[in-house]
PDB file of C-alpha atoms in Angstrom:
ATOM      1  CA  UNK A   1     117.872  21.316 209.242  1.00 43.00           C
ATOM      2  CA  UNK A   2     115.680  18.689 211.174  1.00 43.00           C
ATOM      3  CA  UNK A   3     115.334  15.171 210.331  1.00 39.00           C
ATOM      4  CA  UNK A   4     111.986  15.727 209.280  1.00 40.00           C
ATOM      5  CA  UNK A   5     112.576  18.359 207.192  1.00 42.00           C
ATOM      6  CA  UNK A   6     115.188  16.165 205.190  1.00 36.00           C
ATOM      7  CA  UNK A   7     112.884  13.487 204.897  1.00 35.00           C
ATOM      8  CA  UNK A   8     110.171  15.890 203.140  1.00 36.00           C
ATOM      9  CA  UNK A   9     112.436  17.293 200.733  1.00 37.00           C
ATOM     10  CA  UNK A  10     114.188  13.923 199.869  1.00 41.00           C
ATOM     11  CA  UNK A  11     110.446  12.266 199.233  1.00 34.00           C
ATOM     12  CA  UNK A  12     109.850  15.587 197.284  1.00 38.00           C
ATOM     13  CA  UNK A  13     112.890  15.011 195.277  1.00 41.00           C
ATOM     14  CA  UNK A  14     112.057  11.213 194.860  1.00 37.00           C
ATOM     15  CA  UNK A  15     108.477  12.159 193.785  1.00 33.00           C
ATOM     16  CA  UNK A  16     109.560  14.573 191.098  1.00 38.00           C
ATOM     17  CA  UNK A  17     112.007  12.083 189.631  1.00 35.00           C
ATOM     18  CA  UNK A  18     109.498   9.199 189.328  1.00 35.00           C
ATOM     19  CA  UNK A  19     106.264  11.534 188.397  1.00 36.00           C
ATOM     20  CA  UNK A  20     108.901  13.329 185.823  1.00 37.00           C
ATOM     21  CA  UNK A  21     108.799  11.059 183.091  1.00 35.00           C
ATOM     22  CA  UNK A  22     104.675   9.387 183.852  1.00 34.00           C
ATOM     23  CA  UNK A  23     103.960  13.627 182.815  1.00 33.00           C
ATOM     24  CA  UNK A  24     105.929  13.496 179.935  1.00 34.00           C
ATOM     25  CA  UNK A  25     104.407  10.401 178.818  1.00 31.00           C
ATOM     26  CA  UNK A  26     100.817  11.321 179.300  1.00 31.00           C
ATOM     27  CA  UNK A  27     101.408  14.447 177.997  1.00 33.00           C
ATOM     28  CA  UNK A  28     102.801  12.255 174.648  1.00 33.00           C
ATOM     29  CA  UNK A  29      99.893  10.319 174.309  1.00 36.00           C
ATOM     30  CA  UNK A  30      97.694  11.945 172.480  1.00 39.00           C
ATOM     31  CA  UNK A  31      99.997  13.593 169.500  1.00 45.00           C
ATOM     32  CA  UNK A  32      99.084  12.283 166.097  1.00 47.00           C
ATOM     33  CA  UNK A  33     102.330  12.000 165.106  1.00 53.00           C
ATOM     34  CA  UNK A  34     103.050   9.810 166.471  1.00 67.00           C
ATOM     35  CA  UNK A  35     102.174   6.407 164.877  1.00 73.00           C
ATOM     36  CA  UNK A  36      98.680   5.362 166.065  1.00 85.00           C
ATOM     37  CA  UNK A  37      97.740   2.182 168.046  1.00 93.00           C
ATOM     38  CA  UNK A  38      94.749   1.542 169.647  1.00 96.00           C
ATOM     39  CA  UNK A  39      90.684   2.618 168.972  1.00 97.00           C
ATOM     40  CA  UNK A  40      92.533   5.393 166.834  1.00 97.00           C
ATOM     41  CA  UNK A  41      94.978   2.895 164.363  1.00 97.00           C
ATOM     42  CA  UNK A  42      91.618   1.140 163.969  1.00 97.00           C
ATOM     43  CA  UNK A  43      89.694   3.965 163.519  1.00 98.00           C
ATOM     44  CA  UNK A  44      91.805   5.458 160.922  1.00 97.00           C
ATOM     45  CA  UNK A  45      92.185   2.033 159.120  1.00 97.00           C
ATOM     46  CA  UNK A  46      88.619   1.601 159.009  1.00 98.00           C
ATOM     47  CA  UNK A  47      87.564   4.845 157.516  1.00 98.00           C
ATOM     48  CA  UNK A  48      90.402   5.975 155.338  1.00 98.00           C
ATOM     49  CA  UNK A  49      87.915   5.980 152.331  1.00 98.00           C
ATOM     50  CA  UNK A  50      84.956   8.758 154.651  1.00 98.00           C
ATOM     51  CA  UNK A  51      87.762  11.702 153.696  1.00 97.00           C
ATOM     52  CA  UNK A  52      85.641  11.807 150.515  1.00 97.00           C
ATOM     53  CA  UNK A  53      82.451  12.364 151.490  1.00 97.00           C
ATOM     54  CA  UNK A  54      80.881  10.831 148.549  1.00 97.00           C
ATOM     55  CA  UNK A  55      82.555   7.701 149.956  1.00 98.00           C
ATOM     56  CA  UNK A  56      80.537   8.234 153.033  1.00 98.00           C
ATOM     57  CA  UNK A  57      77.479   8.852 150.961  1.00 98.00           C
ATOM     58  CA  UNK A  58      78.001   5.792 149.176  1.00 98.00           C
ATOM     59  CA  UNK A  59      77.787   3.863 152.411  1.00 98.00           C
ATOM     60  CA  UNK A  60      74.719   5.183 153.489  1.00 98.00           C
ATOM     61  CA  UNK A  61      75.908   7.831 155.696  1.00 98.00           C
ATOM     62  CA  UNK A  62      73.510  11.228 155.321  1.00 97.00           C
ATOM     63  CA  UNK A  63      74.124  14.715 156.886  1.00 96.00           C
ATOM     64  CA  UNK A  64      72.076  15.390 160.197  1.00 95.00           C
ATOM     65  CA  UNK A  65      71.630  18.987 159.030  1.00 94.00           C
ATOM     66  CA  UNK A  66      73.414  20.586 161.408  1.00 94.00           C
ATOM     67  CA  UNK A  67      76.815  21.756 162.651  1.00 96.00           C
ATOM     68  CA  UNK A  68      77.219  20.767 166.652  1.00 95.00           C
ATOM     69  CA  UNK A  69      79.157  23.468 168.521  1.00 93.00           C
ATOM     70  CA  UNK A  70      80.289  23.305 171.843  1.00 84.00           C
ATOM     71  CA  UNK A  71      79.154  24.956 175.477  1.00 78.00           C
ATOM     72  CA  UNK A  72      82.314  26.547 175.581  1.00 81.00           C
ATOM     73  CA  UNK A  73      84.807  26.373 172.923  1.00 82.00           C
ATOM     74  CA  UNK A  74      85.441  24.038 170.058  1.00 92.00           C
ATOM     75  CA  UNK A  75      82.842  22.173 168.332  1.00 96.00           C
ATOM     76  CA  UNK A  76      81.739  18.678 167.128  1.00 95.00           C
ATOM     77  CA  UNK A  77      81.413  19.342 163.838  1.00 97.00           C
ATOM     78  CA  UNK A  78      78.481  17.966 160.968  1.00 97.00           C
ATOM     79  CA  UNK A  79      77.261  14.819 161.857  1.00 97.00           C
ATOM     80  CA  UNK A  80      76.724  12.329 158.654  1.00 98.00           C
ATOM     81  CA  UNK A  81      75.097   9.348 160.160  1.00 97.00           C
ATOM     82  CA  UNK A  82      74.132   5.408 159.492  1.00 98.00           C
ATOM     83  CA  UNK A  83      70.537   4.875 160.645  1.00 96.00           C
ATOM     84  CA  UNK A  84      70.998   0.886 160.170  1.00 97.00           C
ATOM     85  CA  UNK A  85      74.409   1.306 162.393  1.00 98.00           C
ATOM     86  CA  UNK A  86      72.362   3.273 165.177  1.00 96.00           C
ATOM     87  CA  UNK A  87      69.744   1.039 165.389  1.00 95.00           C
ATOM     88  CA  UNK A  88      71.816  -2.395 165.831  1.00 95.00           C
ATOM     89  CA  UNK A  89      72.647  -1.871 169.083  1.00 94.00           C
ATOM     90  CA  UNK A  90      76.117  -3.042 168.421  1.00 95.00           C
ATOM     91  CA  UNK A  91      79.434  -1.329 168.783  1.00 97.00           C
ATOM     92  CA  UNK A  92      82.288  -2.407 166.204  1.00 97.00           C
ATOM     93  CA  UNK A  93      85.502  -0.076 165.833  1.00 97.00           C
ATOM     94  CA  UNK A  94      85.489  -0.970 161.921  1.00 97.00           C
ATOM     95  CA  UNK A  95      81.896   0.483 161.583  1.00 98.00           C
ATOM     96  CA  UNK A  96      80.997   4.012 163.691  1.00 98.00           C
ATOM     97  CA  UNK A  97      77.622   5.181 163.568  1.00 98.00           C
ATOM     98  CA  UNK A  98      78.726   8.325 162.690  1.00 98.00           C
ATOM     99  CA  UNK A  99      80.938  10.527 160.567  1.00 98.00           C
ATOM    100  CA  UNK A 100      82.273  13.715 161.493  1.00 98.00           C
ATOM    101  CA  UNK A 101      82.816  16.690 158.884  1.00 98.00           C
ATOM    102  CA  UNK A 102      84.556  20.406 159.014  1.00 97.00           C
ATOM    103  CA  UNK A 103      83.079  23.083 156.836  1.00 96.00           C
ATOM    104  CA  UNK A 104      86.158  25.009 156.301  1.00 94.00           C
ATOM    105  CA  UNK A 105      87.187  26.925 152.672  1.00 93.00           C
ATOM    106  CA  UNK A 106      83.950  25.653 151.150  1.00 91.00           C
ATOM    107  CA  UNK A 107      85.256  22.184 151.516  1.00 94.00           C
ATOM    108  CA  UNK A 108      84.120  19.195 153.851  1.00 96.00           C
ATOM    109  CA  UNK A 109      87.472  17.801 155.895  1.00 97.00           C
ATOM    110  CA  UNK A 110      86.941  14.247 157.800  1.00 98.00           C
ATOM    111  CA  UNK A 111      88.000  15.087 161.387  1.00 98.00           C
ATOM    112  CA  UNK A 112      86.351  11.671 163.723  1.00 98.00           C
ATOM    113  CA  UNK A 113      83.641   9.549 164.118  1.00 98.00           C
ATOM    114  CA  UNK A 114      81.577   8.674 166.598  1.00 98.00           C
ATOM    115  CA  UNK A 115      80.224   5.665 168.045  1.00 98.00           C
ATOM    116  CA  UNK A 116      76.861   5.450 169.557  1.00 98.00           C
ATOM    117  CA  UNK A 117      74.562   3.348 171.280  1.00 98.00           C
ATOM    118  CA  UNK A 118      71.003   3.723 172.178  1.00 97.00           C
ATOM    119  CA  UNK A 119      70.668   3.006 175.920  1.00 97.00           C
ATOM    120  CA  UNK A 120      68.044   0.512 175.919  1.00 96.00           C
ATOM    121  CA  UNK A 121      69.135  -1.198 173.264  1.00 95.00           C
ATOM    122  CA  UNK A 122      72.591  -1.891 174.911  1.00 96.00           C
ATOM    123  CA  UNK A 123      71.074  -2.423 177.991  1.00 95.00           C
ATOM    124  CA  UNK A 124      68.655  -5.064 176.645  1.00 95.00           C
ATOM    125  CA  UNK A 125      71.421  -6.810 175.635  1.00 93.00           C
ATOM    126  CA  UNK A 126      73.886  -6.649 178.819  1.00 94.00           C
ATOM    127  CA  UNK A 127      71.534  -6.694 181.714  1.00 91.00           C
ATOM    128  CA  UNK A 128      74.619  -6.781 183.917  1.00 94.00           C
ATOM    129  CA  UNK A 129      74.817  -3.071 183.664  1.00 88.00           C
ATOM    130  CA  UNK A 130      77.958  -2.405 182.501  1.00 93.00           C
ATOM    131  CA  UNK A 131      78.412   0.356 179.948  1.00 95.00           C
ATOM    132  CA  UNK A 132      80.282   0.009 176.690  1.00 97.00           C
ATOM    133  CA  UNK A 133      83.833   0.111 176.542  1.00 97.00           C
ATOM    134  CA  UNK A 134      85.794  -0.244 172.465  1.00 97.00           C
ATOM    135  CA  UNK A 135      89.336  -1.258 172.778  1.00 97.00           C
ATOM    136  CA  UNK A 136      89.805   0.187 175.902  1.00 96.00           C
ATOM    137  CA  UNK A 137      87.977   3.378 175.567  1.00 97.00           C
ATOM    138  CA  UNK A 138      84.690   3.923 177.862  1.00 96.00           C
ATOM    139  CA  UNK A 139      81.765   5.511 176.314  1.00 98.00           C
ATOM    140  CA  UNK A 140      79.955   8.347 177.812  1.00 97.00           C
ATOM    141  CA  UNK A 141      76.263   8.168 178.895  1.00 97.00           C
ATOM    142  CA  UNK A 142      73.873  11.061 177.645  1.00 97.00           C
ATOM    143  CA  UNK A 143      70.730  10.881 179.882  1.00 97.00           C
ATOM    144  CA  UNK A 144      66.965  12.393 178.433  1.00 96.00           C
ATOM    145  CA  UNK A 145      65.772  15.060 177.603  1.00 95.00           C
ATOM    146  CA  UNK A 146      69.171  16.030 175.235  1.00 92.00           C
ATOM    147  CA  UNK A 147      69.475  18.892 172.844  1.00 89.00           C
ATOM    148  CA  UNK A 148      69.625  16.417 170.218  1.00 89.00           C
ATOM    149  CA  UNK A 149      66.297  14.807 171.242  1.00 91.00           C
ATOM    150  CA  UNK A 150      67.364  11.409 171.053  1.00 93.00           C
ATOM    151  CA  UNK A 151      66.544   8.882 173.409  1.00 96.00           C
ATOM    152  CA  UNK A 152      69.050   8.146 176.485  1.00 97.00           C
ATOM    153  CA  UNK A 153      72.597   7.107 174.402  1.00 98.00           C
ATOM    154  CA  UNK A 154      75.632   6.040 175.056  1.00 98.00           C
ATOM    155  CA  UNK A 155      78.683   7.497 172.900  1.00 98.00           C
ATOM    156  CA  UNK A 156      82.599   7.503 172.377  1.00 98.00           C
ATOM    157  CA  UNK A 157      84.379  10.854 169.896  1.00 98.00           C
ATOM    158  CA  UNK A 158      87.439   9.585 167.996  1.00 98.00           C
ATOM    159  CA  UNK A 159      89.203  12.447 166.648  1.00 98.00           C
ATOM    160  CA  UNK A 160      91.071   9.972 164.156  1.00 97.00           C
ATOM    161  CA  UNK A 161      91.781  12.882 160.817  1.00 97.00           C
ATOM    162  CA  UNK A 162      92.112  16.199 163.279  1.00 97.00           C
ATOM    163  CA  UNK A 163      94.030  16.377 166.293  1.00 96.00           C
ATOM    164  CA  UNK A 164      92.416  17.222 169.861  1.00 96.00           C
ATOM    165  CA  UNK A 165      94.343  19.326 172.461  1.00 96.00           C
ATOM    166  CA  UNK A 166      91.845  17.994 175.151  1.00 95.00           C
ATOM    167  CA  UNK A 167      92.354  14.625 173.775  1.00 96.00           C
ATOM    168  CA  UNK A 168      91.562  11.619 171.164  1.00 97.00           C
ATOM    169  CA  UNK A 169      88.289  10.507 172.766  1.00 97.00           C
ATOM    170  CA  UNK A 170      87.528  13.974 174.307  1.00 95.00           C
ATOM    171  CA  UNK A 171      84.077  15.406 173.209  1.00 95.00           C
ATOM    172  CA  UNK A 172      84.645  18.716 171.951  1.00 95.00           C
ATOM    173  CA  UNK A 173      87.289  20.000 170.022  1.00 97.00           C
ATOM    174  CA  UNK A 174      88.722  23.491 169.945  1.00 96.00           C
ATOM    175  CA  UNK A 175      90.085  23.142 166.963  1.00 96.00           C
ATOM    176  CA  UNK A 176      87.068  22.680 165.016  1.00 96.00           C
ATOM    177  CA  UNK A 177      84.537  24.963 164.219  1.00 95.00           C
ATOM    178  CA  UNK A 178      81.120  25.562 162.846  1.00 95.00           C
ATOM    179  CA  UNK A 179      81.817  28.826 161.647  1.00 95.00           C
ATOM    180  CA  UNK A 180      81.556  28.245 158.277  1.00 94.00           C
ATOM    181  CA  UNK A 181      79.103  25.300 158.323  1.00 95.00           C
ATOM    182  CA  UNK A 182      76.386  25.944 155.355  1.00 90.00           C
ATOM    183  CA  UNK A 183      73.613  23.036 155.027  1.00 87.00           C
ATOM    184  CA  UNK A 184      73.324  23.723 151.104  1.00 77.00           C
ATOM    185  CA  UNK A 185      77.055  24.104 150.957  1.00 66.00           C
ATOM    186  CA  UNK A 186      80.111  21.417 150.210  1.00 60.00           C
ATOM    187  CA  UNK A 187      79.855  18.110 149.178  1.00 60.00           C
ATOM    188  CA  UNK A 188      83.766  17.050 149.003  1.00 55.00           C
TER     189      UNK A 188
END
């Protein structure tokens, strides 16, 4: 065996023992079971009472109409939205612009919310350029012409009441499904 060839294998063997537990960690991070912290403990603080729908009703939250489904798997789910929170232009973890519903057995489930933030309105106000960020958690821009035809937005998925493989702040989730999603259909 050659020097060099020690050298590899010993920085191979130091790699794997420092990397070893930074995987283990990351791949702990996202598990609902354990307890929250974060965007998600505030999240799920914050809209305890929105796993009633009438709750979110209530509050002036109404169904978009639709059930959003994903590209490739998974799905968004039904959208109940706050037109007054849309239009503020202001991003607060105790108040997402949106709701996030599962059609499943005939009943609505509370999986997330989202937060969202017209472009220009958030732009107006930080002229600096720098795009959201909520407790830590950047948002992602969505340029125009979308498929919801909304003007260009900025938005951040919590999945705070149904866990996401891909992760917490992760788009879509494969878990969820539009399958059964009926407009007339459940209320609670």
């Amino acid at each position: 065996m050659t020097v060099r060839h020690l050298v590899v294998v010993g920085l191979s063997g130091l790699l794997c023992v420092t990397l070893n537990p930074l995987v283990h960690a990351t791949q702990d991070h996202d598990k609902h079971d354990d307890a929250p912290v974060g965007l998600l403990k505030a999240v799920r603080e914050a809209t305890e009472q929105f796993r009633d729908v009438r709750a979110a009703l209530a509050a002036n939250y109404a169904s978009l109409g639709s059930c959003v489904s994903g590209p490739e798997r998974g799905a968004m789910g039904i959208h109940y939205g706050n037109g007054a929170l849309i239009m503020d232009g202001v991003i607060d973890a105790k108040t997402p612009e949106l709701l996030i519903y599962e059609q499943r057995g005939g009943k609505l489930r509370f999986v997330g919310v989202e937060f969202l933030v017209l472009a220009d309105a958030w732009n107006a106000s930080h002229p600096d350029g720098t795009p959201p960020v909520l407790m830590g958690q950047h948002f992602q821009f969505v340029g125009t012409p979308n498929r919801y035809r909304l003007p260009a937005f900025y938005e951040l998925h919590v999945w705070a009441w149904r866990d996401n493989p891909f992760g917490t702040f992760v788009d879509w989730n494969p878990d969820v499904s539009c399958v059964e999603f009926n407009p007339g259909g459940a209320m609670h």
